Short mmCIF file of C-alpha atoms in Angstrom, two decimals:
data_model
loop_
_atom_site.label_atom_id
_atom_site.label_comp_id
_atom_site.label_asym_id
_atom_site.label_seq_id
_atom_site.Cartn_x
_atom_site.Cartn_y
_atom_site.Cartn_z
CA MET A 1 66.76 79.86 134.92
CA GLU A 2 65.30 76.43 135.03
CA SER A 3 63.50 74.87 137.95
CA ALA A 4 65.43 72.39 140.04
CA SER A 5 63.32 69.48 138.81
CA GLN A 6 63.68 70.50 135.20
CA HIS A 7 67.38 71.00 135.57
CA ASN A 8 68.07 67.87 137.52
CA SER A 9 66.40 65.75 134.87
CA ARG A 10 68.92 67.01 132.30
CA PRO A 11 71.93 64.79 131.78
CA ASP A 12 73.89 67.61 130.15
CA ALA A 13 74.69 69.94 133.02
CA GLY A 14 76.14 67.43 135.47
CA PRO A 15 77.65 68.34 138.84
CA ALA A 16 80.50 70.84 138.73
CA ARG A 17 82.46 68.67 141.15
CA THR A 18 82.06 65.68 143.43
CA GLY A 19 79.93 66.46 146.47
CA LEU A 20 78.00 69.38 145.02
CA PRO A 21 74.28 69.17 144.31
CA ARG A 22 73.47 68.62 140.67
CA ARG A 23 72.59 72.01 139.23
CA ARG A 24 73.10 74.52 136.51
CA VAL A 25 76.06 76.41 137.92
CA LEU A 26 75.81 79.97 136.72
CA GLY A 27 78.78 82.20 136.50
CA ALA A 28 77.83 85.57 136.84
CA GLY A 29 77.61 88.55 137.00
CA ALA A 30 77.49 90.76 134.75
CA ALA A 31 75.99 91.21 137.46
CA GLY A 32 77.40 93.77 138.84
CA LEU A 33 78.71 95.51 135.88
CA ALA A 34 79.76 98.60 137.65
CA ALA A 35 82.73 99.10 135.43
CA ALA A 36 85.59 101.24 136.57
CA GLY A 37 84.66 104.36 134.69
CA LEU A 38 81.15 104.41 136.06
CA ALA A 39 82.07 104.45 139.73
CA GLY A 40 84.67 107.15 139.92
CA VAL A 41 84.74 110.18 142.19
CA ALA A 42 86.09 113.24 140.43
CA GLY A 43 88.24 114.24 143.36
CA PRO A 44 88.56 114.15 147.12
CA ALA A 45 85.54 115.09 149.17
CA THR A 46 85.28 118.62 150.49
CA ALA A 47 83.04 117.65 153.38
CA ALA A 48 84.72 116.62 156.60
CA PRO A 49 82.46 114.25 158.54
CA GLN A 50 83.91 112.23 161.40
CA ARG A 51 86.31 109.56 160.15
CA ALA A 52 86.73 105.93 161.13
CA PRO A 53 90.12 104.74 162.41
CA GLU A 54 92.07 102.79 159.82
CA GLY A 55 91.25 99.10 159.89
CA THR A 56 87.78 99.51 161.37
CA ALA A 57 85.68 96.48 160.46
CA VAL A 58 82.88 96.82 157.98
CA PRO A 59 79.53 96.22 159.70
CA GLY A 60 77.46 93.15 158.94
CA PRO A 61 73.90 93.08 157.63
CA ALA A 62 71.41 95.41 159.24
CA ALA A 63 68.78 94.04 161.56
CA ALA A 64 65.21 94.12 160.29
CA ASP A 65 64.49 97.42 162.02
CA ASP A 66 67.78 98.92 160.76
CA ARG A 67 67.20 98.36 157.07
CA PRO A 68 66.82 101.50 154.94
CA ALA A 69 63.39 103.07 154.58
CA ILE A 70 62.25 104.88 151.46
CA GLU A 71 59.51 107.42 150.85
CA PHE A 72 58.46 108.79 147.46
CA ALA A 73 55.91 111.48 146.71
CA ALA A 74 52.52 110.19 147.85
CA ALA A 75 51.24 109.69 144.30
CA VAL A 76 53.90 107.09 143.49
CA ASP A 77 54.95 105.72 146.88
CA ARG A 78 52.17 103.14 146.88
CA SER A 79 53.77 101.54 143.83
CA LEU A 80 57.47 102.48 143.74
CA GLY A 81 57.97 102.58 147.50
CA ALA A 82 56.00 99.39 148.05
CA ALA A 83 58.15 97.59 145.46
CA TYR A 84 61.31 98.74 147.27
CA ARG A 85 60.04 97.42 150.58
CA ALA A 86 59.02 94.13 148.96
CA ALA A 87 62.48 93.84 147.36
CA LEU A 88 64.16 94.32 150.73
CA HIS A 89 61.94 91.59 152.18
CA ASN A 90 62.85 89.28 149.30
CA LEU A 91 66.59 89.82 149.73
CA LEU A 92 66.99 90.07 153.49
CA ASP A 93 64.24 87.79 154.77
CA ILE A 94 63.21 85.26 152.14
CA ASN A 95 66.50 84.55 150.37
CA THR A 96 69.15 85.04 153.05
CA VAL A 97 69.52 81.44 154.23
CA PRO A 98 71.93 79.18 156.15
CA TYR A 99 74.42 77.12 154.17
CA ASP A 100 76.12 73.77 154.67
CA PRO A 101 79.85 74.46 155.18
CA ALA A 102 80.74 70.95 154.00
CA VAL A 103 79.24 71.76 150.61
CA TYR A 104 79.92 75.46 150.15
CA ASP A 105 83.01 76.41 152.17
CA ARG A 106 85.51 74.80 149.83
CA THR A 107 87.78 77.87 150.09
CA GLY A 108 87.77 78.10 153.88
CA LEU A 109 86.78 81.77 153.54
CA LEU A 110 83.10 81.74 154.52
CA SER A 111 82.34 83.17 157.95
CA ASP A 112 79.91 82.36 160.75
CA PRO A 113 78.53 84.72 161.88
CA PRO A 114 76.58 85.43 159.80
CA GLY A 115 76.53 81.80 158.64
CA THR A 116 74.22 82.67 155.76
CA PHE A 117 74.37 83.42 152.05
CA LEU A 118 72.03 84.57 149.28
CA ARG A 119 70.29 81.76 147.46
CA ALA A 120 69.09 82.29 143.90
CA GLY A 121 65.39 82.30 144.76
CA GLY A 122 62.29 80.51 145.96
CA GLY A 123 62.76 77.78 143.38
CA TYR A 124 66.56 77.55 143.67
CA ASP A 125 68.30 76.69 146.93
CA GLN A 126 71.88 77.30 145.75
CA PRO A 127 73.59 80.65 145.12
CA TRP A 128 74.98 79.70 141.64
CA THR A 129 77.88 81.62 140.22
CA ARG A 130 76.22 84.28 138.09
CA ASP A 131 73.37 84.75 140.56
CA ALA A 132 75.87 85.14 143.40
CA ALA A 133 77.73 87.84 141.50
CA THR A 134 74.61 89.57 140.22
CA ASN A 135 72.85 89.66 143.59
CA SER A 136 75.95 90.82 145.45
CA ALA A 137 76.66 93.59 142.96
CA ASN A 138 73.03 94.64 142.58
CA ALA A 139 72.37 95.12 146.29
CA GLY A 140 73.88 92.53 148.61
CA SER A 141 77.30 94.12 149.03
CA LEU A 142 75.64 97.35 150.15
CA LEU A 143 72.75 96.05 152.25
CA CYS A 144 74.23 92.86 153.76
CA PRO A 145 77.99 92.92 153.11
CA ALA A 146 78.96 89.94 155.26
CA VAL A 147 76.26 87.80 153.64
CA ALA A 148 77.34 88.96 150.17
CA ARG A 149 80.94 88.10 150.96
CA ASN A 150 79.90 84.57 151.93
CA THR A 151 77.82 84.33 148.76
CA LEU A 152 80.76 85.23 146.55
CA TRP A 153 83.08 82.74 148.24
CA ALA A 154 80.42 80.01 148.16
CA VAL A 155 80.82 79.77 144.39
CA CYS A 156 84.61 79.56 144.49
CA ASP A 157 87.01 76.69 144.88
CA ARG A 158 90.70 75.96 145.26
CA ASP A 159 92.68 74.50 142.38
CA THR A 160 95.15 71.66 142.70
CA ASP A 161 97.83 74.10 143.91
CA GLY A 162 95.56 75.61 146.53
CA GLY A 163 94.97 78.80 144.57
CA LEU A 164 91.55 80.43 144.58
CA ILE A 165 89.41 80.20 141.46
CA VAL A 166 85.74 80.57 140.57
CA GLN A 167 84.24 77.08 140.46
CA GLN A 168 84.96 75.44 137.13
CA ASP A 169 82.03 73.97 135.22
CA ASN A 170 80.65 73.73 131.70
CA GLN A 171 79.16 77.25 131.78
CA TRP A 172 82.49 79.04 131.54
CA TRP A 173 81.06 82.13 129.86
CA ASP A 174 79.44 83.39 133.06
CA GLN A 175 82.37 82.82 135.43
CA ILE A 176 84.33 86.00 134.81
CA GLY A 177 81.48 88.27 135.90
CA TRP A 178 82.47 87.25 139.43
CA ALA A 179 85.54 89.48 139.07
CA VAL A 180 83.36 92.53 138.41
CA ALA A 181 81.16 91.81 141.41
CA ALA A 182 84.20 91.19 143.62
CA TRP A 183 85.73 94.56 142.75
CA HIS A 184 82.40 96.26 143.38
CA HIS A 185 82.21 94.51 146.76
CA HIS A 186 85.58 95.95 147.70
CA LEU A 187 84.57 99.45 146.61
CA VAL A 188 81.43 99.27 148.72
CA THR A 189 82.98 97.71 151.81
CA GLY A 190 86.65 98.71 151.76
CA ASP A 191 87.55 95.13 152.74
CA ASP A 192 91.25 94.90 151.87
CA ARG A 193 91.63 91.30 153.00
CA PHE A 194 88.83 90.30 150.66
CA LEU A 195 90.48 92.26 147.84
CA ALA A 196 93.74 90.31 147.98
CA ASP A 197 91.96 86.97 147.86
CA ALA A 198 89.50 88.15 145.20
CA TYR A 199 92.33 89.30 142.95
CA GLN A 200 93.84 85.83 143.07
CA ALA A 201 90.51 84.15 142.29
CA ALA A 202 89.65 86.55 139.48
CA ARG A 203 93.08 86.36 137.89
CA ASN A 204 93.16 82.57 137.96
CA THR A 205 89.65 82.40 136.50
CA LEU A 206 90.54 84.78 133.68
CA ARG A 207 93.69 82.83 132.90
CA ALA A 208 91.73 79.58 132.60
CA ASN A 209 89.03 81.01 130.37
CA ARG A 210 91.37 83.08 128.25
CA SER A 211 93.42 80.01 127.47
CA ALA A 212 90.45 77.86 126.48
CA HIS A 213 87.84 80.24 125.07
CA HIS A 214 89.47 83.26 123.44
CA ASN A 215 89.23 83.39 119.65
CA ALA A 216 92.41 85.08 118.49
CA ASP A 217 91.13 85.57 114.94
CA TYR A 218 88.27 87.78 116.12
CA GLY A 219 89.77 89.02 119.36
CA LEU A 220 86.58 87.93 121.13
CA PHE A 221 85.63 85.39 123.79
CA GLU A 222 83.58 82.37 122.80
CA GLY A 223 80.52 80.98 124.53
CA PRO A 224 76.80 81.66 124.91
CA ALA A 225 75.30 84.91 126.20
CA PHE A 226 74.91 86.11 129.78
CA MET A 227 72.14 84.11 131.55
CA GLN A 228 71.13 82.52 128.21
CA ASP A 229 71.93 78.91 129.03
CA GLY A 230 68.64 77.67 127.55
CA ILE A 231 68.32 77.01 123.82
CA ALA A 232 65.15 79.13 123.74
CA GLY A 233 67.53 82.08 123.74
CA TYR A 234 68.91 81.40 120.25
CA PRO A 235 67.75 81.26 116.64
CA ALA A 236 68.51 78.41 114.26
CA PRO A 237 71.38 77.75 114.15
CA PRO A 238 72.51 76.85 116.77
CA TYR A 239 68.95 75.68 117.49
CA ALA A 240 67.95 72.62 115.45
CA ASP A 241 64.68 70.69 115.33
CA GLY A 242 64.77 67.17 116.71
CA ASN A 243 67.14 67.89 119.58
CA GLY A 244 65.10 67.69 122.77
CA SER A 245 67.68 69.19 125.11
CA SER A 246 67.09 72.57 126.71
CA PHE A 247 70.81 73.13 127.35
CA VAL A 248 72.47 75.37 124.81
CA LEU A 249 75.77 73.48 124.64
CA ASP A 250 73.97 70.37 123.38
CA TYR A 251 73.62 72.16 120.01
CA PRO A 252 76.58 72.19 117.60
CA GLY A 253 78.16 75.60 117.17
CA ALA A 254 76.89 77.03 120.46
CA GLU A 255 80.29 76.75 122.12
CA THR A 256 81.94 78.96 119.47
CA MET A 257 79.40 81.80 119.40
CA MET A 258 80.81 85.21 120.32
CA CYS A 259 78.09 87.13 122.13
CA LEU A 260 77.71 90.81 122.93
CA SER A 261 76.84 90.47 126.61
CA THR A 262 79.55 87.96 127.40
CA ASN A 263 82.27 90.00 125.74
CA CYS A 264 81.14 93.19 127.46
CA VAL A 265 81.37 91.35 130.79
CA TYR A 266 84.93 90.34 129.94
CA HIS A 267 85.72 93.98 129.14
CA ALA A 268 84.39 95.03 132.54
CA ALA A 269 86.38 92.22 134.16
CA PHE A 270 89.64 93.36 132.56
CA LEU A 271 89.03 96.84 133.96
CA ALA A 272 88.12 95.43 137.37
CA LEU A 273 91.29 93.36 137.42
CA ALA A 274 93.33 96.40 136.40
CA GLN A 275 91.96 98.34 139.35
CA MET A 276 92.48 95.41 141.73
CA ALA A 277 96.09 95.19 140.56
CA GLU A 278 96.63 98.92 141.02
CA ALA A 279 95.13 98.85 144.51
CA LEU A 280 97.49 96.01 145.43
CA GLY A 281 100.54 97.70 143.91
CA ASP A 282 100.86 95.44 140.86
CA ARG A 283 101.22 98.21 138.29
CA GLY A 284 102.67 96.01 135.56
CA ALA A 285 99.71 93.65 135.64
CA ALA A 286 97.32 96.60 135.75
CA GLY A 287 98.74 97.94 132.50
CA GLY A 288 98.40 94.54 130.87
CA PHE A 289 94.75 94.27 131.86
CA ARG A 290 94.00 97.77 130.58
CA GLY A 291 95.64 96.96 127.28
CA ALA A 292 93.58 93.78 126.98
CA ALA A 293 90.42 95.76 127.73
CA ALA A 294 91.22 98.26 124.98
CA ARG A 295 91.81 95.50 122.44
CA LEU A 296 88.61 93.73 123.40
CA ARG A 297 86.58 96.93 123.19
CA ALA A 298 87.91 97.52 119.68
CA ALA A 299 87.04 93.94 118.68
CA ILE A 300 83.50 94.23 120.06
CA ASN A 301 82.89 97.41 118.13
CA ARG A 302 84.43 95.99 114.99
CA HIS A 303 82.52 92.70 114.93
CA LEU A 304 79.33 93.25 116.93
CA TRP A 305 78.19 96.74 115.90
CA HIS A 306 75.54 96.37 113.20
CA ALA A 307 75.42 99.33 110.83
CA GLY A 308 72.03 98.32 109.44
CA THR A 309 70.23 98.44 112.78
CA VAL A 310 72.44 101.26 114.11
CA SER A 311 73.00 99.22 117.23
CA TYR A 312 74.85 96.18 118.48
CA GLY A 313 73.93 92.74 117.21
CA TYR A 314 73.47 89.68 119.39
CA PHE A 315 76.31 87.31 118.44
CA VAL A 316 78.74 86.31 115.72
CA HIS A 317 78.71 82.67 114.62
CA GLY A 318 82.11 81.12 115.20
CA SER A 319 81.68 77.94 113.17
CA GLY A 320 79.47 76.18 110.66
CA ALA A 321 77.88 77.51 107.49
CA LYS A 322 77.24 80.92 109.07
CA ALA A 323 80.73 81.39 110.51
CA GLY A 324 81.49 85.12 110.74
CA VAL A 325 77.84 86.17 110.37
CA LEU A 326 76.50 88.68 112.90
CA GLU A 327 72.95 88.00 114.09
CA PRO A 328 71.24 91.43 114.32
CA TYR A 329 68.79 90.59 117.14
CA GLN A 330 68.55 93.05 120.04
CA GLU A 331 69.96 91.61 123.28
CA ALA A 332 68.84 93.85 126.15
CA ALA A 333 71.50 92.66 128.62
CA GLY A 334 74.17 93.09 125.97
CA LEU A 335 73.08 96.66 125.26
CA ALA A 336 73.05 97.42 128.98
CA PHE A 337 76.50 96.01 129.52
CA ALA A 338 77.90 97.85 126.49
CA VAL A 339 76.91 101.08 128.25
CA LEU A 340 77.80 100.11 131.83
CA ALA A 341 81.12 98.54 130.90
CA GLY A 342 82.21 101.52 128.82
CA VAL A 343 82.30 99.63 125.52
CA ALA A 344 79.93 101.95 123.65
CA SER A 345 80.95 105.49 122.71
CA GLY A 346 78.68 108.41 123.52
CA ALA A 347 77.31 108.39 119.98
CA GLN A 348 76.70 104.65 120.12
CA VAL A 349 74.88 104.99 123.46
CA ARG A 350 72.52 107.55 121.96
CA ARG A 351 71.86 105.40 118.90
CA LEU A 352 71.30 102.12 120.69
CA PHE A 353 68.77 103.66 123.07
CA ALA A 354 67.03 105.47 120.21
CA THR A 355 66.49 102.20 118.32
CA ALA A 356 65.86 99.81 121.23
CA HIS A 357 62.54 97.97 121.33
CA ARG A 358 60.32 97.62 124.39
CA GLU A 359 57.30 95.35 124.76
CA PRO A 360 54.22 96.53 126.73
CA ARG A 361 55.57 95.16 130.04
CA GLY A 362 59.26 95.89 129.61
CA VAL A 363 62.38 95.27 127.56
CA VAL A 364 62.84 91.62 126.67
CA ASN A 365 65.87 89.37 126.60
CA VAL A 366 66.10 89.15 122.81
CA TRP A 367 63.98 90.88 120.17
CA PRO A 368 62.25 89.92 117.89
CA HIS A 369 60.71 86.44 118.17
CA PHE A 370 62.69 83.59 116.68
CA ALA A 371 60.80 81.72 113.95
CA ARG A 372 59.56 78.98 116.28
CA PHE A 373 58.01 81.39 118.83
CA ASP A 374 55.26 84.05 118.80
CA ASP A 375 53.20 86.18 121.20
CA THR A 376 51.12 83.19 122.32
CA HIS A 377 54.19 80.95 122.68
CA PRO A 378 57.05 83.27 123.76
CA GLY A 379 60.48 81.71 124.10
CA ARG A 380 61.80 81.37 127.63
CA HIS A 381 64.93 83.39 126.81
CA ASN A 382 63.54 85.32 123.83
CA VAL A 383 60.66 87.85 123.85
CA ILE A 384 59.91 87.66 127.56
CA VAL A 385 60.60 89.91 130.54
CA TRP A 386 63.20 88.99 133.15
CA PRO A 387 63.16 91.80 135.77
CA MET A 388 66.88 91.40 136.39
CA VAL A 389 67.59 92.29 132.76
CA VAL A 390 65.17 95.23 132.97
CA GLY A 391 67.10 96.42 136.02
CA MET A 392 70.43 96.31 134.19
CA TYR A 393 68.92 98.06 131.18
CA GLY A 394 67.33 100.77 133.32
CA HIS A 395 70.56 101.42 135.18
CA ALA A 396 72.34 101.75 131.83
CA ALA A 397 69.66 104.21 130.68
CA ALA A 398 70.31 106.39 133.74
CA VAL A 399 74.07 106.29 133.14
CA GLY A 400 73.49 106.98 129.44
CA GLY A 401 71.38 110.09 130.03
CA ARG A 402 68.01 108.58 129.16
CA GLY A 403 66.02 109.40 132.27
CA ASP A 404 62.79 108.56 130.47
CA LEU A 405 63.89 104.98 129.80
CA PHE A 406 65.22 104.69 133.34
CA ALA A 407 61.84 105.77 134.72
CA ARG A 408 60.06 103.28 132.50
CA ALA A 409 62.27 100.43 133.75
CA VAL A 410 61.53 101.32 137.38
CA THR A 411 57.78 101.53 136.81
CA ASP A 412 57.80 98.34 134.72
CA ILE A 413 59.35 96.25 137.50
CA ALA A 414 57.23 97.91 140.20
CA ALA A 415 54.08 97.11 138.21
CA LEU A 416 55.11 93.48 137.72
CA ALA A 417 55.88 93.02 141.41
CA GLY A 418 52.76 94.93 142.38
CA GLY A 419 50.51 92.20 141.05
CA ASP A 420 50.96 90.08 144.18
CA GLY A 421 53.78 91.77 146.07
CA HIS A 422 56.34 89.17 144.98
CA PHE A 423 59.20 89.17 142.50
CA TRP A 424 58.79 86.25 140.09
CA GLU A 425 61.55 84.92 137.88
CA LEU A 426 60.10 86.06 134.55
CA TYR A 427 56.90 87.49 133.12
CA ASN A 428 54.88 87.53 129.92
CA ALA A 429 55.92 90.58 127.92
CA ARG A 430 52.33 91.37 126.90
CA SER A 431 50.13 90.47 129.88
CA GLY A 432 52.61 90.95 132.72
CA ALA A 433 51.60 87.61 134.28
CA PRO A 434 54.30 85.29 135.65
CA ASP A 435 55.22 83.11 132.68
CA GLY A 436 58.16 80.73 132.33
CA GLY A 437 57.98 80.83 128.56
CA TRP A 438 58.34 78.05 126.00
CA GLN A 439 61.36 75.88 125.35
CA VAL A 440 61.79 72.53 123.53
CA GLY A 441 58.07 72.09 122.99
CA HIS A 442 56.53 72.92 126.34
CA GLN A 443 55.83 75.81 128.68
CA TRP A 444 58.09 76.17 131.69
CA ASP A 445 57.44 77.51 135.17
CA SER A 446 58.36 80.96 136.42
CA GLU A 447 59.75 80.47 139.92
CA PRO A 448 58.58 82.63 142.85
CA ASP A 449 60.63 85.06 144.97
CA GLN A 450 63.53 85.22 142.52
CA THR A 451 66.39 87.03 144.22
CA TRP A 452 67.85 88.80 141.23
CA SER A 453 64.42 90.06 140.18
CA ALA A 454 64.29 91.90 143.50
CA THR A 455 67.91 93.02 143.50
CA GLY A 456 67.49 94.31 139.94
CA TYR A 457 64.90 96.74 141.33
CA LEU A 458 67.14 97.67 144.27
CA ARG A 459 69.94 98.38 141.80
CA LEU A 460 67.66 100.78 139.93
CA ILE A 461 66.83 102.67 143.11
CA HIS A 462 70.28 102.81 144.68
CA ARG A 463 72.48 103.22 141.61
CA GLY A 464 70.00 104.73 139.17
CA LEU A 465 67.64 106.97 141.15
CA PHE A 466 70.12 108.00 143.86
CA GLY A 467 73.09 107.47 141.57
CA LEU A 468 75.36 105.91 144.19
CA ARG A 469 78.90 105.76 142.80
CA PHE A 470 81.46 103.83 144.87
CA THR A 471 85.23 104.34 144.70
CA ARG A 472 88.15 103.66 146.99
CA ARG A 473 87.99 107.30 148.05
CA GLY A 474 84.34 107.25 148.99
CA LEU A 475 80.78 107.60 147.84
CA ARG A 476 79.25 110.26 145.64
CA LEU A 477 75.76 110.79 144.27
CA ALA A 478 74.86 111.30 140.60
CA PRO A 479 71.05 110.97 140.79
CA THR A 480 68.39 110.71 138.12
CA LEU A 481 65.03 111.88 139.49
CA PRO A 482 62.00 111.64 137.16
CA ALA A 483 59.36 114.34 137.42
CA GLY A 484 56.62 113.68 139.94
CA TRP A 485 58.60 111.23 142.07
CA GLY A 486 60.08 113.70 144.53
CA PRO A 487 60.83 114.49 147.13
CA VAL A 488 62.34 111.06 147.62
CA ARG A 489 63.92 110.18 150.96
CA LEU A 490 66.06 107.16 151.76
CA ARG A 491 66.77 106.94 155.47
CA GLY A 492 69.13 104.69 157.39
CA LEU A 493 71.33 103.51 154.51
CA ARG A 494 74.49 101.90 155.85
CA TYR A 495 77.74 102.68 154.03
CA ARG A 496 80.80 101.13 155.66
CA ASN A 497 80.86 102.69 159.17
CA ALA A 498 78.39 105.46 158.43
CA THR A 499 74.63 105.74 158.27
CA ILE A 500 73.19 108.13 155.70
CA ASP A 501 69.87 109.84 155.12
CA LEU A 502 69.46 110.92 151.48
CA THR A 503 66.93 113.37 150.06
CA LEU A 504 66.31 114.20 146.40
CA THR A 505 64.19 117.13 145.25
CA GLY A 506 63.37 118.71 141.89
CA ALA A 507 63.56 116.61 138.73
CA GLY A 508 66.29 115.66 136.28
CA SER A 509 69.93 114.61 136.51
CA ARG A 510 71.75 117.94 136.82
CA VAL A 511 72.77 118.80 140.37
CA VAL A 512 71.91 122.45 141.05
CA ALA A 513 72.43 122.40 144.81
CA ALA A 514 73.66 119.95 147.41
CA THR A 515 74.27 119.91 151.14
CA VAL A 516 76.09 117.51 153.45
CA ASP A 517 74.93 117.80 157.06
CA GLY A 518 73.23 121.08 156.19
CA ARG A 519 76.30 122.72 154.65
CA ALA A 520 76.59 123.48 150.95
CA ARG A 521 79.02 120.90 149.60
CA PRO A 522 79.27 118.42 146.71
CA PRO A 523 77.25 115.23 147.38
CA VAL A 524 80.28 113.20 148.38
CA LEU A 525 81.10 111.16 151.48
CA PRO A 526 84.69 110.03 152.21
CA ALA A 527 85.21 106.31 152.62
CA ASP A 528 86.36 106.58 156.25
CA THR A 529 83.32 108.51 157.46
CA VAL A 530 81.64 107.30 160.64
CA GLY A 531 78.37 108.18 162.33
CA HIS A 532 75.10 109.56 161.01
CA HIS A 533 75.02 112.04 158.11
CA THR A 534 72.51 113.68 155.79
CA ILE A 535 72.92 114.47 152.11
CA ALA A 536 70.35 116.51 150.20
CA VAL A 537 70.48 117.05 146.44
CA GLU A 538 68.33 119.35 144.29
CA LEU A 539 68.09 118.39 140.62
CA ALA A 540 67.02 120.05 137.42
#
């Protein structure tokens, strides 16, 4: 991201609509790329805890003394546990803030109470589209569902016919990730009223972007990469000397790039829309979305898989002298989304993780350095560590069976945050110091208390370590527990109308024993469960 002062001095980004603060409106989300296939429960739960009556309201955010508490083995709790507690503080205390209804409640769907939403961070007062989706999907929908719901609606609008749509701006490529986060929010909360409205918003947003930014010749969507709105995230071309703008669209050819991360987000969005449609009884539309997802997956693998590197490339040029050329750079978010969105096959998952590069302090946005950057002048969106991207990558590693890479991602973020107990926006990939990186000839700031840096860590713990998988039927656990971390206990986690205490023992990702409320059962909790319950899982 860019600081508010840096952004506001740019003439390129302009306000998304009259009355909104001038800002870089981000569309988000890969952010919550919990694609359909990654959240499924194999079958109905065998446990029979007490059930909630149909229509019971989903609880709001927990009070400070009700938030979940974690405890690792003593040797690692001082780092991994402390980072979890700091991430909760970042999300629930620092970045949950009041909003101005006149500015943000353009849909009429925000609610008070709670009267708050999730801002993007200490240097950014707005939620922004992709931050809203990412933060809700990473942790907000689970830990503070009413606040997350407000956050998602705060970045939406109504079109001229009154229909719901994600706010329209000149960063179209990040808008559709909202659909993925919205479906995840429904799976976590069971909020059927939200689902009906979210389906309308997501479908209208897809229709708008599909019409304007789908390249039929390649079968891919055009536009820059997820979160890469700064030109420091791209080689030449589209970068060109003499252009002093930091905004990627001010460079010819940027608008026609076809990027790995962005297209994987669209794939996840098609699947999310298919499941929304099925849940609402629109089977015909669901089939259409699934067909579109299959075609897009085939196009991604045809055009963006690079045989030479045995992994995915970064983007295909859509125009200019290099039209049709695949840039072979490693994009960490793109690799993560290829796994999480179900784009990569099992063989591709194994290959991309086997060849992926990591710098001393974590995986970086894009590897290697572009010609104009180096270790002493790292590009702001190039060889530099954004904890949110590390969180996505680590979650993908857990899903992809690479527990070692998952563990490294957790310890990388914990070490970065452990320097001062705060989650900064981005860090130097070699020293681990907060570092905003270089772009258009000068070094930028790294903003403090960045929300998605903290929620990226929470995502790793909840959905990687404990392996929380949400479906309409309920919640199941598919944990990944590295050796030496256990036993790990997470107490007081709210899930819909239940409160859960979770315990992991052993090491590995294979469940060898599990109990629910002391009885031997699969680690599954039905969606309508109420009251307090315990789940214990032994791994090998």
